[in-house]
Amino acid sequence: MSLRLRALFILTACLLGCDAKVRLASYYGDHMVLQKSPARAVLWGYGPEGAHVTVSLSGPIQLRTSPVTVTKGIWRVTLDPVEPGGPYMLMVSSESNTITLKDVLFGDIWVCGGQSNMQFQTSRVFNASSELALAPKYPHVRPFQAALNVSETELPDLVQVQIPWSVPTAGVMSEFSAVCWLFGRYLYDVLKYPIGLVESCWGGTPVEAWSSSRALQQCKLDRMIGGPRNDSILWNSMIHPLLNMTIYGAIWYQGEANTDYHPNQYNCSFPAMIDDWRMAFHQGSGGQTDPDFPFGFVQLSTCAKHTSSESYSNLRWHQTEDTGFAPNSKMRKTFMAVALDLPDETSPRGPIHPRDKQDVAYRLMLGARAVAYNQTDVLFLGPFPKEIQPLQNSIEIVYDQEVSVTQSEDIYEICCSTTRAACSLHSSWVPAPILSWALASVRISTASCQGSAVAGLRYAWQNWPCDFKACPVYSINKVLPAPPFIFYYPQGNN
């Protein structure tokens, strides 16, 4: 039996009642985390037609819902808002049977998606044994992992679960996403209430596989054929089934697969996917998931040290919808972790898979604190130009914050031309050495243009722009690297 037929067989059997007993959907179980107040958690499942289902909660508070009727094989309950904490016992009762779930917590649910760098397991990171030894110290940060499955049609539920809701142990977390786990752990250190982590990702997959047909139509993309790279094939099987779940936010690490597949459309396809996920999770949860839920992402790290290809540089720019930073006016309530300064030339899985996921997760956590939790005193993005001033034989870049700078001969580049039309990504760019810097500015030389006009300026526009944590421009505390940028003058300037 093919995978698709097997999935449809399982789901059809459940829709018909599964032995005439009430059942829960795949992603509910012991040790689970449900979304806390002010949102309301949604529970749903299967049962015999016409059966009456009641959900009750016992623990720090007592709660009992009014009975709902199984219709077309499905029942669904929306709980009243519950404050963060637990543990609770949750009971689902009907005329035919009762289901009891133990050790249920209420907190914030974050979905973790993307390709192999999100799938990268905690057992593979730097200092893995130390990280895994900490797992039991975070019993309120609970993992859940969807299994890898594909579908040509939208499924109502997951075909399989790889890791059911669990209390973290070294064994469980060794197989779980490192970025997802570390992000949740760092977030818990700040919030001090339960965090639920839902991993749904697959290595080597483009954004199109995770996008609905609605989202893809916005960008007029050609269809892709080929296993888990098919358009919408993972949206159908690994995201659409989760839509009834009330969630707080999502984090995303993907893009490598799009450096050679629809790369120039990523500035449309990625934001379109974000907007579509938001709409779909909001509707699927009956309005409980925020229609603008926070969405964090990792800007691509590095892949090849000695290459002239600008595919990674271009995609990093497109990840921000060609603005260079997030959030921005086109990508509201998003946050970005810059990772181009975390290369790993000797990674056992190749340089495309850097082992330092701790800094990636920490930078994501800073973005979540600022954007998702409105903590106004948190610096979460490195220096970005707010003004570019042409001077005699030099350019001064004025940043939006104080900077920590080290000398570089080639991290900045300029394009020498007379019009913007003649200066593009494919033009000849020449190094612009740093001449000096001040508290919040850097001055670079334009002598390489040898009297012709400077028509463009860019920063860190290489696949591998610097060694580990050694890019020339950081935040004043040396924690956050300046993101790459490219700027074209409307007309040439000296």
Coordinates of C-alpha atoms in Angstrom, one line a residue:
M1 CA 0.0 0.0 0.0
S2 CA 1.4 3.4 -0.9
L3 CA 2.1 6.0 1.8
R4 CA -0.7 8.2 0.5
L5 CA -3.2 5.4 0.5
R6 CA -2.1 4.2 3.9
A7 CA -2.6 7.8 5.3
L8 CA -6.0 8.1 3.7
F9 CA -7.0 4.6 5.1
I10 CA -6.0 5.6 8.7
L11 CA -7.8 8.9 8.6
T12 CA -10.9 7.5 7.0
A13 CA -11.0 4.8 9.6
C14 CA -10.9 7.4 12.4
L15 CA -13.5 9.5 10.7
L16 CA -15.8 6.5 10.7
G17 CA -15.4 6.2 14.5
C18 CA -12.5 3.9 15.2
D19 CA -14.3 1.1 17.0
A20 CA -17.2 3.4 18.0
K21 CA -15.1 5.1 20.7
V22 CA -14.2 8.7 21.2
R23 CA -10.6 9.5 20.3
L24 CA -8.3 12.5 20.4
A25 CA -6.4 13.9 17.4
S26 CA -2.8 12.8 17.1
Y27 CA -1.2 15.7 18.8
Y28 CA -2.9 15.5 22.2
G29 CA -1.6 13.2 24.9
D30 CA 0.0 13.0 28.4
H31 CA 2.5 15.7 29.2
M32 CA 1.1 18.0 26.5
V33 CA 1.2 21.8 26.7
L34 CA -2.0 23.7 25.7
Q35 CA -2.1 27.4 24.9
K36 CA -2.6 29.6 28.0
S37 CA -4.8 32.6 28.4
P38 CA -5.9 35.0 27.1
A39 CA -6.3 32.6 24.2
R40 CA -8.5 29.5 24.5
A41 CA -7.1 26.0 23.8
V42 CA -8.9 23.9 21.2
L43 CA -9.3 20.1 21.6
W44 CA -10.8 17.9 18.9
G45 CA -11.0 14.3 17.8
Y46 CA -13.1 11.5 16.4
G47 CA -16.1 9.6 17.5
P48 CA -19.3 7.7 16.6
E49 CA -21.9 9.9 14.9
G50 CA -24.2 11.6 17.4
A51 CA -22.2 10.8 20.5
H52 CA -21.9 13.6 23.2
V53 CA -18.5 14.6 24.3
T54 CA -17.5 16.5 27.5
V55 CA -14.1 17.7 28.5
S56 CA -13.2 18.4 32.1
L57 CA -10.0 19.8 33.7
S58 CA -8.8 19.2 37.2
G59 CA -5.8 20.7 38.9
P60 CA -5.1 24.3 40.0
I61 CA -8.6 25.1 38.7
Q62 CA -11.6 22.9 37.9
L63 CA -13.3 23.3 34.5
R64 CA -16.0 21.4 32.7
T65 CA -17.3 22.1 29.2
S66 CA -20.9 21.7 28.0
P67 CA -21.4 18.6 25.9
V68 CA -20.7 18.8 22.2
T69 CA -22.1 16.4 19.6
V70 CA -20.0 14.3 17.2
T71 CA -20.8 15.5 13.7
K72 CA -19.5 13.8 10.6
G73 CA -17.2 11.8 12.8
I74 CA -15.6 14.9 14.4
W75 CA -16.0 16.6 17.8
R76 CA -14.4 19.8 18.9
V77 CA -14.2 21.8 22.2
T78 CA -12.8 25.2 22.9
L79 CA -11.8 25.5 26.6
D80 CA -12.2 28.6 28.7
P81 CA -8.9 30.6 29.1
V82 CA -6.5 29.0 31.6
E83 CA -3.6 30.8 33.3
P84 CA -0.1 29.4 32.7
G85 CA 0.9 26.5 34.9
G86 CA -0.3 23.0 35.9
P87 CA -0.2 20.1 36.2
Y88 CA -3.7 19.2 35.2
M89 CA -5.6 16.0 34.6
L90 CA -7.8 16.3 31.4
M91 CA -10.7 13.9 30.8
V92 CA -12.7 13.4 27.6
S93 CA -15.9 11.6 28.3
S94 CA -18.7 10.2 26.1
E95 CA -21.4 7.6 26.4
S96 CA -18.9 4.9 25.1
N97 CA -15.6 5.7 26.9
T98 CA -13.5 8.1 28.8
I99 CA -10.0 9.2 28.0
T100 CA -7.7 10.6 30.7
L101 CA -4.6 12.6 30.0
K102 CA -2.1 13.3 32.8
D103 CA 0.4 16.0 33.5
V104 CA -1.1 18.6 31.2
L105 CA 0.4 22.1 31.3
F106 CA -0.7 25.5 30.0
G107 CA 1.8 27.9 28.5
D108 CA 2.9 29.2 25.1
I109 CA 3.0 26.9 22.0
W110 CA 5.7 27.6 19.4
V111 CA 5.8 25.7 16.1
C112 CA 9.3 25.1 14.7
G113 CA 9.5 24.6 10.9
G114 CA 11.9 24.6 8.0
Q115 CA 14.6 22.3 6.6
S116 CA 17.7 20.6 7.8
N117 CA 19.2 23.3 10.0
M118 CA 15.9 23.3 12.0
Q119 CA 15.8 19.5 11.9
F120 CA 19.5 19.5 13.1
Q121 CA 19.4 17.4 16.3
T122 CA 20.6 18.5 19.8
S123 CA 22.9 15.5 19.9
R124 CA 24.9 17.1 17.0
V125 CA 25.6 20.6 18.3
F126 CA 28.8 21.8 20.0
N127 CA 28.9 20.7 23.6
A128 CA 26.0 18.3 23.0
S129 CA 26.6 16.3 26.1
S130 CA 26.4 19.4 28.3
E131 CA 23.3 20.6 26.6
L132 CA 21.6 17.2 26.9
A133 CA 22.5 17.0 30.6
L134 CA 20.5 20.1 31.2
A135 CA 17.3 18.6 29.7
P136 CA 15.9 17.2 33.0
K137 CA 16.3 20.7 34.6
Y138 CA 13.6 22.0 32.2
P139 CA 10.5 19.8 32.9
H140 CA 8.1 22.5 31.8
V141 CA 9.6 22.9 28.3
R142 CA 7.9 20.1 26.5
P143 CA 8.7 18.7 23.0
F144 CA 6.5 17.2 20.3
Q145 CA 7.7 16.1 16.9
A146 CA 5.6 15.3 13.8
A147 CA 6.9 12.4 11.7
L148 CA 8.0 12.9 8.1
N149 CA 5.1 12.2 5.8
V150 CA 3.9 13.7 2.5
S151 CA 0.5 14.1 1.0
E152 CA -0.9 15.4 -2.3
T153 CA -4.1 16.5 -0.5
E154 CA -4.7 18.5 2.7
L155 CA -4.9 16.1 5.7
P156 CA -7.0 16.8 8.8
D157 CA -4.6 15.1 11.1
L158 CA -1.0 13.9 11.2
V159 CA -0.3 10.5 9.7
Q160 CA 2.3 9.7 12.4
V161 CA 3.9 11.2 15.5
Q162 CA 7.7 10.8 15.9
I163 CA 8.0 12.1 19.4
P164 CA 4.8 12.4 21.4
W165 CA 4.5 15.2 24.1
S166 CA 7.2 14.4 26.5
V167 CA 8.9 15.6 29.7
P168 CA 12.5 16.4 28.4
T169 CA 15.2 13.8 29.0
A170 CA 18.6 13.6 27.4
G171 CA 17.4 10.7 25.3
V172 CA 14.3 12.4 24.0
M173 CA 16.1 15.7 23.3
S174 CA 19.0 14.1 21.5
E175 CA 16.6 13.4 18.7
F176 CA 14.8 16.8 18.8
S177 CA 15.6 20.0 16.9
A178 CA 18.4 21.8 18.6
V179 CA 17.3 25.3 17.6
C180 CA 13.7 24.6 18.7
W181 CA 14.8 23.1 22.0
L182 CA 17.3 25.8 22.9
F183 CA 14.9 28.6 21.9
G184 CA 12.3 27.2 24.2
R185 CA 14.8 26.7 27.0
Y186 CA 16.1 30.2 26.7
L187 CA 12.6 31.6 26.5
Y188 CA 11.6 29.6 29.6
D189 CA 14.5 31.2 31.5
V190 CA 12.9 34.6 30.9
L191 CA 9.2 33.8 31.1
K192 CA 9.2 31.2 33.9
Y193 CA 6.1 29.4 32.6
P194 CA 5.5 26.3 30.4
I195 CA 6.6 26.3 26.8
G196 CA 5.3 23.8 24.2
L197 CA 7.5 23.1 21.2
V198 CA 6.1 21.5 18.1
E199 CA 8.7 20.4 15.6
S200 CA 7.6 20.0 12.0
C201 CA 10.4 20.2 9.5
W202 CA 12.2 18.2 6.8
G203 CA 15.7 18.6 5.4
G204 CA 16.4 19.7 1.8
T205 CA 12.9 21.2 1.3
P206 CA 12.0 24.5 -0.4
V207 CA 9.5 27.0 0.9
E208 CA 7.1 25.9 -1.8
A209 CA 6.7 22.5 -0.1
W210 CA 5.5 24.2 3.1
S211 CA 3.1 26.6 1.3
S212 CA -0.5 26.2 0.5
S213 CA -1.7 26.5 -3.1
R214 CA -3.3 29.9 -2.1
A215 CA 0.1 31.2 -1.0
L216 CA 1.9 29.9 -4.1
Q217 CA -0.7 31.5 -6.5
Q218 CA 0.2 34.9 -5.1
C219 CA 3.7 34.5 -6.5
K220 CA 2.8 32.8 -9.8
L221 CA 5.3 30.0 -9.3
D222 CA 5.8 27.0 -11.6
R223 CA 5.0 23.7 -10.0
M224 CA 7.9 21.5 -8.7
I225 CA 7.8 17.8 -9.1
G226 CA 10.0 15.5 -7.0
G227 CA 9.3 13.9 -3.6
P228 CA 9.2 16.1 -0.5
R229 CA 10.1 19.1 -2.7
N230 CA 6.6 19.0 -4.4
D231 CA 4.6 22.2 -4.0
S232 CA 2.4 22.1 -0.9
I233 CA 3.2 18.4 -0.2
L234 CA 4.5 19.2 3.4
W235 CA 1.9 21.9 4.0
N236 CA -0.7 19.2 3.3
S237 CA 0.8 16.6 5.6
M238 CA 2.7 18.4 8.3
I239 CA 1.2 21.9 8.7
H240 CA -2.4 21.7 7.7
P241 CA -3.1 19.0 10.3
L242 CA -1.9 21.4 13.1
L243 CA -4.2 24.3 12.2
N244 CA -6.8 23.5 14.8
M245 CA -4.2 23.8 17.5
T246 CA -4.1 27.2 19.3
I247 CA -0.5 28.4 19.0
Y248 CA 1.4 31.5 20.2
G249 CA 4.0 31.8 17.5
A250 CA 6.4 30.1 15.0
I251 CA 10.1 30.0 14.3
W252 CA 11.6 29.0 10.9
Y253 CA 15.0 28.0 9.6
Q254 CA 15.0 27.4 5.9
G255 CA 16.2 28.9 2.6
E256 CA 19.2 26.8 1.6
A257 CA 17.0 24.8 -0.8
N258 CA 15.8 28.0 -2.5
T259 CA 19.2 29.3 -3.3
D260 CA 18.9 27.3 -6.6
Y261 CA 15.1 26.9 -6.9
H262 CA 13.0 30.1 -7.5
P263 CA 15.6 32.2 -5.6
N264 CA 14.4 35.5 -7.1
Q265 CA 10.9 34.8 -6.0
Y266 CA 11.7 34.2 -2.4
N267 CA 11.0 37.8 -1.6
C268 CA 7.4 36.9 -2.5
S269 CA 7.1 33.2 -1.6
F270 CA 8.4 33.5 2.0
P271 CA 6.3 36.5 3.1
A272 CA 3.3 34.9 1.3
M273 CA 3.8 31.7 3.3
I274 CA 4.0 33.6 6.6
D275 CA 0.8 35.5 5.8
D276 CA -1.0 32.4 4.8
W277 CA 0.0 30.4 7.9
R278 CA -1.2 33.2 10.0
M279 CA -4.6 33.3 8.3
A280 CA -4.9 29.5 8.3
F281 CA -4.0 29.0 12.0
H282 CA -6.3 31.8 13.0
Q283 CA -9.2 30.3 11.1
G284 CA -8.4 26.7 12.1
S285 CA -8.4 27.5 15.8
G286 CA -11.7 29.3 15.5
G287 CA -10.1 32.7 16.0
Q288 CA -8.0 31.7 19.0
T289 CA -4.5 31.9 17.4
D290 CA -3.6 35.5 16.8
P291 CA -4.1 36.5 13.1
D292 CA -0.7 38.3 13.3
F293 CA 1.1 35.7 15.5
P294 CA 4.8 36.4 15.9
F295 CA 7.0 34.7 13.3
G296 CA 10.8 34.4 13.8
F297 CA 13.3 33.2 11.3
V298 CA 17.0 32.6 10.9
Q299 CA 18.8 34.4 8.1
L300 CA 21.0 31.9 6.2
S301 CA 24.4 31.1 7.7
T302 CA 27.2 29.9 5.4
C303 CA 27.9 27.1 3.0
A304 CA 31.1 27.5 1.0
K305 CA 34.2 29.4 2.1
H306 CA 35.8 29.9 -1.3
T307 CA 33.1 30.7 -3.8
S308 CA 32.2 33.7 -5.9
S309 CA 28.6 32.7 -6.0
E310 CA 26.2 35.3 -4.5
S311 CA 23.3 32.9 -4.2
Y312 CA 23.4 32.9 -0.4
S313 CA 23.9 36.7 -0.2
N314 CA 20.9 37.3 -2.5
L315 CA 18.6 34.9 -0.6
R316 CA 19.5 36.5 2.7
W317 CA 18.3 39.8 1.3
H318 CA 15.2 38.2 -0.1
Q319 CA 14.4 36.6 3.3
T320 CA 13.7 40.2 4.5
E321 CA 11.6 41.0 1.4
D322 CA 14.6 43.1 0.2
T323 CA 14.7 45.5 3.2
G324 CA 17.6 44.0 5.1
F325 CA 15.9 43.8 8.5
A326 CA 12.8 42.5 10.3
P327 CA 10.3 43.4 11.4
N328 CA 9.6 45.8 8.5
S329 CA 6.6 47.5 6.9
K330 CA 6.1 44.4 4.6
M331 CA 6.8 41.7 7.2
R332 CA 5.0 42.8 10.3
K333 CA 5.6 41.1 13.7
T334 CA 8.5 39.1 12.4
F335 CA 12.0 38.9 13.9
M336 CA 15.3 37.6 12.5
A337 CA 18.4 36.0 13.8
V338 CA 21.4 36.8 11.8
A339 CA 23.8 33.8 11.4
L340 CA 26.3 34.7 8.7
D341 CA 29.0 35.0 11.4
L342 CA 28.7 31.5 12.7
P343 CA 30.4 29.4 10.0
D344 CA 31.6 25.8 10.7
E345 CA 34.1 24.6 8.1
T346 CA 34.7 21.2 9.9
S347 CA 31.1 20.3 10.6
P348 CA 30.7 16.5 10.2
R349 CA 27.5 17.1 8.2
G350 CA 29.2 19.7 6.0
P351 CA 29.6 23.5 6.4
I352 CA 26.0 24.0 5.3
H353 CA 25.1 22.6 8.8
P354 CA 27.0 24.7 11.4
R355 CA 27.0 23.1 14.8
D356 CA 26.6 26.4 16.8
K357 CA 22.9 26.4 17.3
Q358 CA 23.1 28.0 20.7
D359 CA 23.8 31.5 19.3
V360 CA 21.2 31.0 16.7
A361 CA 18.6 30.1 19.3
Y362 CA 19.7 32.9 21.6
R363 CA 19.4 35.5 18.9
L364 CA 15.9 34.2 18.1
M365 CA 15.0 34.4 21.7
L366 CA 16.0 38.1 21.9
G367 CA 13.8 38.7 18.9
A368 CA 10.9 36.9 20.5
R369 CA 11.3 38.9 23.7
A370 CA 11.1 42.2 21.8
V371 CA 8.6 41.4 19.1
A372 CA 6.4 38.6 20.5
Y373 CA 6.4 39.7 24.2
N374 CA 6.8 43.4 23.7
Q375 CA 9.8 43.8 26.0
T376 CA 11.0 47.2 24.9
D377 CA 14.4 47.2 26.6
V378 CA 15.7 44.2 24.5
L379 CA 18.2 44.8 21.7
F380 CA 17.5 42.0 19.2
L381 CA 19.0 43.1 15.8
G382 CA 22.5 44.2 15.0
P383 CA 23.4 47.6 13.6
F384 CA 21.6 48.7 10.4
P385 CA 22.3 51.9 8.4
K386 CA 19.9 54.7 9.0
E387 CA 21.8 57.2 6.8
I388 CA 24.5 56.9 4.1
Q389 CA 26.4 60.1 3.5
P390 CA 28.7 60.5 0.4
L391 CA 31.9 62.5 1.3
Q392 CA 35.0 63.4 -0.6
N393 CA 36.6 60.1 -1.6
S394 CA 34.7 58.3 1.1
I395 CA 31.2 57.3 2.4
E396 CA 30.0 57.6 6.0
I397 CA 27.5 54.9 7.1
V398 CA 25.5 56.1 10.1
Y399 CA 24.0 53.2 12.0
D400 CA 20.8 53.0 14.1
Q401 CA 22.8 52.1 17.2
E402 CA 26.2 52.2 18.8
V403 CA 28.7 49.9 17.1
S404 CA 31.7 47.8 17.8
V405 CA 34.0 47.8 14.8
T406 CA 37.2 46.0 13.7
Q407 CA 39.3 46.9 10.7
S408 CA 38.4 45.2 7.3
E409 CA 39.6 45.8 3.8
D410 CA 36.8 44.1 2.0
I411 CA 33.7 43.6 4.0
Y412 CA 32.2 46.7 2.4
E413 CA 32.1 46.9 -1.4
I414 CA 31.1 49.6 -3.8
C415 CA 29.9 49.6 -7.4
C416 CA 31.5 52.2 -9.6
S417 CA 29.2 53.4 -12.4
T418 CA 27.2 56.4 -13.6
T419 CA 23.6 55.2 -13.3
R420 CA 21.7 52.8 -11.1
A421 CA 20.7 50.8 -14.2
A422 CA 24.3 50.1 -14.9
C423 CA 24.9 48.9 -11.3
S424 CA 23.2 45.7 -10.2
L425 CA 23.9 42.4 -8.4
H426 CA 25.8 41.3 -11.5
S427 CA 27.9 44.4 -11.7
S428 CA 31.6 44.6 -10.8
W429 CA 31.9 45.4 -7.1
V430 CA 35.2 46.4 -5.6
P431 CA 36.4 46.5 -2.0
A432 CA 35.9 49.7 0.1
P433 CA 38.3 49.5 3.1
I434 CA 37.3 50.9 6.5
L435 CA 39.0 54.2 7.1
S436 CA 37.7 55.0 10.6
W437 CA 34.8 54.7 12.9
A438 CA 33.0 56.6 15.6
L439 CA 30.4 55.7 18.2
A440 CA 27.6 54.9 15.7
S441 CA 29.2 55.3 12.3
V442 CA 31.8 53.8 9.9
R443 CA 33.7 55.7 7.2
I444 CA 34.9 53.7 4.1
S445 CA 37.1 54.6 1.2
T446 CA 35.8 55.1 -2.3
A447 CA 39.2 55.4 -3.8
S448 CA 38.7 52.2 -5.8
C449 CA 36.3 54.0 -8.1
Q450 CA 39.3 56.1 -9.3
G451 CA 37.2 59.2 -10.0
S452 CA 34.1 57.6 -11.4
A453 CA 30.8 57.7 -9.5
V454 CA 29.8 55.4 -6.7
A455 CA 26.4 53.9 -7.6
G456 CA 26.1 51.2 -5.0
L457 CA 27.2 50.1 -1.6
R458 CA 26.9 46.7 0.1
Y459 CA 28.1 45.0 3.3
A460 CA 28.9 41.4 4.0
W461 CA 27.7 40.3 0.5
Q462 CA 29.6 37.0 0.4
N463 CA 28.6 33.4 1.1
W464 CA 31.2 33.3 3.9
P465 CA 31.9 36.9 4.9
C466 CA 33.9 36.4 8.0
D467 CA 35.3 33.8 10.4
F468 CA 33.5 32.6 13.5
K469 CA 32.1 35.7 15.4
A470 CA 34.6 37.8 13.6
C471 CA 32.6 40.1 11.3
P472 CA 33.7 43.7 11.4
V473 CA 30.5 45.3 12.7
Y474 CA 28.6 44.3 15.8
S475 CA 26.3 45.8 18.3
I476 CA 28.2 47.7 21.1
N477 CA 28.0 44.7 23.3
K478 CA 29.5 42.5 20.6
V479 CA 26.6 40.1 20.7
L480 CA 24.6 40.9 17.5
P481 CA 26.3 41.1 14.1
A482 CA 25.3 43.7 11.6
P483 CA 23.0 42.1 8.9
P484 CA 24.1 42.3 5.3
F485 CA 22.7 45.1 3.2
I486 CA 22.8 46.5 -0.3
F487 CA 22.1 50.1 -1.3
Y488 CA 21.8 51.7 -4.7
Y489 CA 22.2 55.4 -5.3
P490 CA 19.4 57.0 -7.4
Q491 CA 22.3 58.6 -9.3
G492 CA 26.0 58.2 -9.0
N493 CA 27.6 60.1 -6.1
N494 CA 31.3 60.8 -5.6

